[in-house]
Amino acid sequence: MRRNAEELAKMRRAGKVVAEMHAATREVAKPGATTADLDKAARAVLDKRGAQSNFLGYHGFPAVVCTSPNSMIVHGIPGDYRLKDGDIISIDCGAIVEGYHGDAAFTMGVGQVSPLAEELMRVTERSLWAGIAQMEAGNRLHDIGRAVQAVAEEAGFSVVREYVGHGIGTAMHEDPQVPNYWPGRPGPLLKPGMVFAVEPMVNAGGPETVTLGDGWSVVTADGSLSAHFEHTIVVSDDGPEVLTTPG
Ligand code: MG
Ligand code: MG
């Protein structure tokens, strides 16, 4: 699917709302805050901008953000978990503007975190940007995952296989899937107007995952820390344009 200029204008607006939700949640994510407080801050941005949530009600998901602390990889449900000094917290959220979607995530430290946690977050974010750099017309889809994987594994970390990035546009999750690893084939040619959410999930230990009894929260099987960074990006004539940065 290739998006035209009018569609991309709406996706840029959705992306700016997501960036503002990130800023608002980052502000609140201090020791003593609950993950429900993060959800509340993100909701206030959606209301202020007249945007809709693509997370709320998604297969019954009860919030506008996913909040995943420490060994939780993705899909944590905001609630009474209270952030404490030394935690890392992954915050994933999205917005819909005039029917077009944005989706992005980041991981941050709460107070003073361990050197390992710092390194994991730094490497995961760097792996995302390495993947984004591959989003040039003429490259292949799986050049993205190959670049992500190389950065993560060179640092001694592992990439999650069961959860992947995705196409995005008039739905949050569209084809194709965008794995964070080399799947053994190059995949389709990248063309201007294609929009993907690229979202490496990187574990300090092994790549295996377990879903908790709530049916949502995905954690590392070995209890190791996990980080998650995501942007929504369009392949443009001039290279990748990230739609979910502030501006
Ligand atoms: Mg996301
Ligand atoms: Mg996503």
CSV table of C-alpha atoms and ligand atoms in Angstrom, one decimal:
chain,number,residue,atom,x,y,z
A,1,MET,CA,0.0,0.0,0.0
A,2,ARG,CA,1.3,3.4,-1.0
A,3,ARG,CA,-0.1,6.6,0.6
A,4,ASN,CA,-0.6,9.8,-1.4
A,5,ALA,CA,0.3,13.3,-0.2
A,6,GLU,CA,-3.2,14.0,1.3
A,7,GLU,CA,-3.1,10.8,3.3
A,8,LEU,CA,0.5,11.5,4.5
A,9,ALA,CA,-0.6,14.9,5.7
A,10,LYS,CA,-3.1,13.2,8.0
A,11,MET,CA,-0.6,10.7,9.1
A,12,ARG,CA,1.9,13.5,10.0
A,13,ARG,CA,-0.8,15.0,12.2
A,14,ALA,CA,-1.5,11.7,13.9
A,15,GLY,CA,2.2,11.2,14.4
A,16,LYS,CA,2.5,14.6,16.1
A,17,VAL,CA,-0.2,13.7,18.5
A,18,VAL,CA,1.6,10.5,19.4
A,19,ALA,CA,4.8,12.4,20.0
A,20,GLU,CA,2.9,14.8,22.3
A,21,MET,CA,1.5,11.7,24.2
A,22,HIS,CA,5.1,10.5,24.6
A,23,ALA,CA,6.2,13.8,26.0
A,24,ALA,CA,3.2,13.9,28.4
A,25,THR,CA,3.8,10.4,29.7
A,26,ARG,CA,7.5,11.0,30.1
A,27,GLU,CA,6.8,14.0,32.3
A,28,VAL,CA,4.6,11.9,34.6
A,29,ALA,CA,6.9,8.8,34.7
A,30,LYS,CA,8.6,9.5,38.0
A,31,PRO,CA,9.1,7.3,41.1
A,32,GLY,CA,5.7,7.0,42.9
A,33,ALA,CA,3.6,7.5,39.8
A,34,THR,CA,1.3,4.6,38.7
A,35,THR,CA,1.0,3.2,35.2
A,36,ALA,CA,-2.6,4.4,35.3
A,37,ASP,CA,-1.3,7.9,35.7
A,38,LEU,CA,0.6,7.5,32.4
A,39,ASP,CA,-2.6,6.4,30.7
A,40,LYS,CA,-4.4,9.5,32.1
A,41,ALA,CA,-1.7,11.8,30.8
A,42,ALA,CA,-1.9,10.3,27.3
A,43,ARG,CA,-5.7,10.5,27.3
A,44,ALA,CA,-5.6,14.2,28.1
A,45,VAL,CA,-3.5,14.8,25.0
A,46,LEU,CA,-5.9,12.8,22.8
A,47,ASP,CA,-8.8,14.9,24.2
A,48,LYS,CA,-7.0,18.2,23.7
A,49,ARG,CA,-6.1,17.4,20.1
A,50,GLY,CA,-9.5,15.9,19.2
A,51,ALA,CA,-7.8,12.6,18.2
A,52,GLN,CA,-9.0,9.0,18.8
A,53,SER,CA,-7.1,6.1,20.4
A,54,ASN,CA,-6.3,3.1,18.3
A,55,PHE,CA,-5.3,1.2,21.4
A,56,LEU,CA,-8.5,1.6,23.5
A,57,GLY,CA,-10.8,-1.3,22.6
A,58,TYR,CA,-8.3,-3.0,20.3
A,59,HIS,CA,-9.3,-6.7,20.9
A,60,GLY,CA,-10.7,-5.3,24.1
A,61,PHE,CA,-7.6,-3.5,25.4
A,62,PRO,CA,-8.7,-1.2,28.2
A,63,ALA,CA,-6.3,1.7,27.9
A,64,VAL,CA,-4.8,4.2,25.4
A,65,VAL,CA,-1.2,3.3,26.3
A,66,CYS,CA,0.6,0.0,26.9
A,67,THR,CA,2.9,0.3,29.9
A,68,SER,CA,5.5,-2.5,30.2
A,69,PRO,CA,8.1,-2.3,33.1
A,70,ASN,CA,11.4,-4.0,33.4
A,71,SER,CA,11.2,-7.7,32.1
A,72,MET,CA,7.8,-6.9,30.5
A,73,ILE,CA,8.4,-6.6,26.7
A,74,VAL,CA,5.1,-5.2,25.4
A,75,HIS,CA,1.3,-4.9,25.9
A,76,GLY,CA,1.2,-4.2,29.7
A,77,ILE,CA,-2.1,-2.9,31.0
A,78,PRO,CA,-1.9,0.4,32.9
A,79,GLY,CA,-3.1,0.0,36.5
A,80,ASP,CA,-1.9,0.3,40.1
A,81,TYR,CA,1.8,-0.7,39.4
A,82,ARG,CA,3.8,2.1,41.0
A,83,LEU,CA,7.1,3.1,39.3
A,84,LYS,CA,10.1,3.0,41.5
A,85,ASP,CA,13.7,4.3,41.3
A,86,GLY,CA,15.7,2.0,39.0
A,87,ASP,CA,12.8,0.8,36.9
A,88,ILE,CA,12.7,1.0,33.2
A,89,ILE,CA,9.3,1.4,31.6
A,90,SER,CA,8.3,0.9,28.0
A,91,ILE,CA,5.4,3.2,26.8
A,92,ASP,CA,3.6,2.4,23.6
A,93,CYS,CA,0.7,4.4,22.2
A,94,GLY,CA,-1.0,5.6,19.1
A,95,ALA,CA,-3.6,8.1,17.7
A,96,ILE,CA,-6.0,8.4,14.9
A,97,VAL,CA,-6.6,11.7,13.1
A,98,GLU,CA,-9.2,11.8,10.4
A,99,GLY,CA,-9.1,8.1,10.0
A,100,TYR,CA,-5.2,7.8,9.7
A,101,HIS,CA,-3.0,6.2,12.3
A,102,GLY,CA,0.2,6.8,14.1
A,103,ASP,CA,2.0,4.4,16.5
A,104,ALA,CA,5.2,4.8,18.4
A,105,ALA,CA,6.9,3.6,21.6
A,106,PHE,CA,9.9,4.3,23.8
A,107,THR,CA,11.6,3.0,26.9
A,108,MET,CA,12.9,5.3,29.7
A,109,GLY,CA,14.6,5.0,33.0
A,110,VAL,CA,12.8,6.0,36.2
A,111,GLY,CA,15.3,7.7,38.6
A,112,GLN,CA,18.7,6.1,38.6
A,113,VAL,CA,18.9,2.9,36.5
A,114,SER,CA,21.6,0.2,36.2
A,115,PRO,CA,24.4,0.5,33.6
A,116,LEU,CA,22.9,-2.6,31.9
A,117,ALA,CA,19.5,-1.0,31.7
A,118,GLU,CA,21.1,2.2,30.2
A,119,GLU,CA,23.0,0.1,27.6
A,120,LEU,CA,19.9,-1.9,26.7
A,121,MET,CA,17.8,1.2,26.1
A,122,ARG,CA,20.6,2.9,24.1
A,123,VAL,CA,21.2,-0.1,21.9
A,124,THR,CA,17.5,-0.7,21.3
A,125,GLU,CA,17.0,2.9,20.2
A,126,ARG,CA,20.1,2.7,18.0
A,127,SER,CA,18.8,-0.5,16.4
A,128,LEU,CA,15.5,1.3,15.6
A,129,TRP,CA,17.4,4.1,13.8
A,130,ALA,CA,19.6,1.5,12.0
A,131,GLY,CA,16.4,-0.1,10.7
A,132,ILE,CA,14.9,3.3,9.7
A,133,ALA,CA,18.0,4.1,7.8
A,134,GLN,CA,17.2,1.2,5.5
A,135,MET,CA,13.9,2.6,4.5
A,136,GLU,CA,15.1,3.9,1.1
A,137,ALA,CA,13.2,3.3,-2.1
A,138,GLY,CA,14.9,0.4,-3.9
A,139,ASN,CA,15.9,-1.4,-0.7
A,140,ARG,CA,14.1,-4.5,0.4
A,141,LEU,CA,11.7,-4.8,3.3
A,142,HIS,CA,13.8,-7.2,5.3
A,143,ASP,CA,16.9,-4.9,5.0
A,144,ILE,CA,15.2,-3.2,8.0
A,145,GLY,CA,15.2,-6.3,10.3
A,146,ARG,CA,18.6,-7.3,9.2
A,147,ALA,CA,20.0,-3.9,10.3
A,148,VAL,CA,18.0,-4.0,13.6
A,149,GLN,CA,19.2,-7.5,14.5
A,150,ALA,CA,22.9,-6.7,13.7
A,151,VAL,CA,22.9,-3.8,16.2
A,152,ALA,CA,21.2,-5.7,18.9
A,153,GLU,CA,23.2,-8.9,18.6
A,154,GLU,CA,26.6,-7.1,18.3
A,155,ALA,CA,25.9,-5.7,21.7
A,156,GLY,CA,25.2,-9.2,23.1
A,157,PHE,CA,21.4,-8.7,23.3
A,158,SER,CA,18.6,-10.6,21.5
A,159,VAL,CA,15.6,-9.5,19.4
A,160,VAL,CA,12.1,-10.8,20.0
A,161,ARG,CA,10.7,-12.9,17.2
A,162,GLU,CA,7.0,-13.4,18.1
A,163,TYR,CA,6.1,-9.6,17.9
A,164,VAL,CA,7.0,-7.5,14.9
A,165,GLY,CA,6.5,-4.2,13.2
A,166,HIS,CA,3.8,-3.6,10.6
A,167,GLY,CA,2.3,-1.6,7.8
A,168,ILE,CA,0.1,1.3,9.1
A,169,GLY,CA,-2.4,3.7,7.5
A,170,THR,CA,-6.2,3.5,7.8
A,171,ALA,CA,-5.7,0.7,10.3
A,172,MET,CA,-3.0,0.4,13.0
A,173,HIS,CA,-1.9,-3.0,11.8
A,174,GLU,CA,-1.7,-3.5,8.1
A,175,ASP,CA,0.4,-5.8,5.9
A,176,PRO,CA,3.2,-6.4,5.7
A,177,GLN,CA,4.7,-7.6,8.9
A,178,VAL,CA,8.1,-6.0,9.6
A,179,PRO,CA,10.3,-8.5,11.6
A,180,ASN,CA,13.2,-7.2,13.6
A,181,TYR,CA,15.5,-10.0,12.3
A,182,TRP,CA,16.5,-11.4,8.9
A,183,PRO,CA,13.8,-13.9,8.0
A,184,GLY,CA,15.9,-15.6,5.3
A,185,ARG,CA,14.6,-13.7,2.3
A,186,PRO,CA,14.8,-10.1,1.1
A,187,GLY,CA,11.1,-9.4,0.9
A,188,PRO,CA,9.3,-6.8,-1.2
A,189,LEU,CA,10.9,-3.8,-2.8
A,190,LEU,CA,10.4,-0.6,-0.9
A,191,LYS,CA,8.6,2.2,-2.8
A,192,PRO,CA,7.8,5.9,-2.0
A,193,GLY,CA,4.6,6.2,0.0
A,194,MET,CA,4.9,2.9,1.9
A,195,VAL,CA,4.5,3.5,5.6
A,196,PHE,CA,5.7,1.1,8.3
A,197,ALA,CA,5.8,1.0,12.1
A,198,VAL,CA,9.3,-0.3,12.9
A,199,GLU,CA,9.5,-1.5,16.5
A,200,PRO,CA,12.4,-3.5,17.8
A,201,MET,CA,11.9,-5.3,21.1
A,202,VAL,CA,15.3,-6.2,22.5
A,203,ASN,CA,16.0,-8.4,25.5
A,204,ALA,CA,19.1,-8.3,27.7
A,205,GLY,CA,18.9,-12.2,27.8
A,206,GLY,CA,17.3,-14.7,25.5
A,207,PRO,CA,14.6,-13.8,22.9
A,208,GLU,CA,11.9,-16.2,24.3
A,209,THR,CA,8.6,-14.7,25.5
A,210,VAL,CA,5.8,-15.7,27.8
A,211,THR,CA,2.3,-14.2,28.0
A,212,LEU,CA,0.9,-13.7,31.5
A,213,GLY,CA,-2.5,-14.8,32.8
A,214,ASP,CA,-4.1,-11.4,31.9
A,215,GLY,CA,-3.8,-12.5,28.3
A,216,TRP,CA,-1.9,-9.3,27.4
A,217,SER,CA,1.3,-8.8,29.3
A,218,VAL,CA,4.3,-10.3,27.4
A,219,VAL,CA,7.4,-10.8,29.5
A,220,THR,CA,10.9,-12.3,28.8
A,221,ALA,CA,10.9,-16.0,29.6
A,222,ASP,CA,14.2,-15.7,31.5
A,223,GLY,CA,13.2,-12.6,33.5
A,224,SER,CA,15.8,-10.4,31.8
A,225,LEU,CA,15.2,-6.7,31.1
A,226,SER,CA,13.5,-5.7,27.8
A,227,ALA,CA,13.3,-2.4,25.9
A,228,HIS,CA,11.1,-1.3,23.0
A,229,PHE,CA,11.4,1.7,20.6
A,230,GLU,CA,9.1,2.4,17.7
A,231,HIS,CA,8.4,5.0,15.1
A,232,THR,CA,6.0,5.3,12.2
A,233,ILE,CA,8.0,6.1,9.0
A,234,VAL,CA,7.2,6.7,5.4
A,235,VAL,CA,9.6,5.8,2.5
A,236,SER,CA,9.8,9.2,0.7
A,237,ASP,CA,11.6,10.2,-2.5
A,238,ASP,CA,14.3,11.7,-0.3
A,239,GLY,CA,14.7,8.7,2.1
A,240,PRO,CA,12.9,7.9,5.3
A,241,GLU,CA,10.6,10.5,6.9
A,242,VAL,CA,9.8,9.7,10.5
A,243,LEU,CA,6.1,10.8,11.2
A,244,THR,CA,6.1,10.3,15.0
A,245,THR,CA,8.7,12.9,16.0
A,246,PRO,CA,7.6,16.1,17.7
A,247,GLY,CA,7.3,19.3,15.6
B,1,MG,MG,3.2,0.7,19.1
B,2,MG,MG,3.2,-1.0,16.4
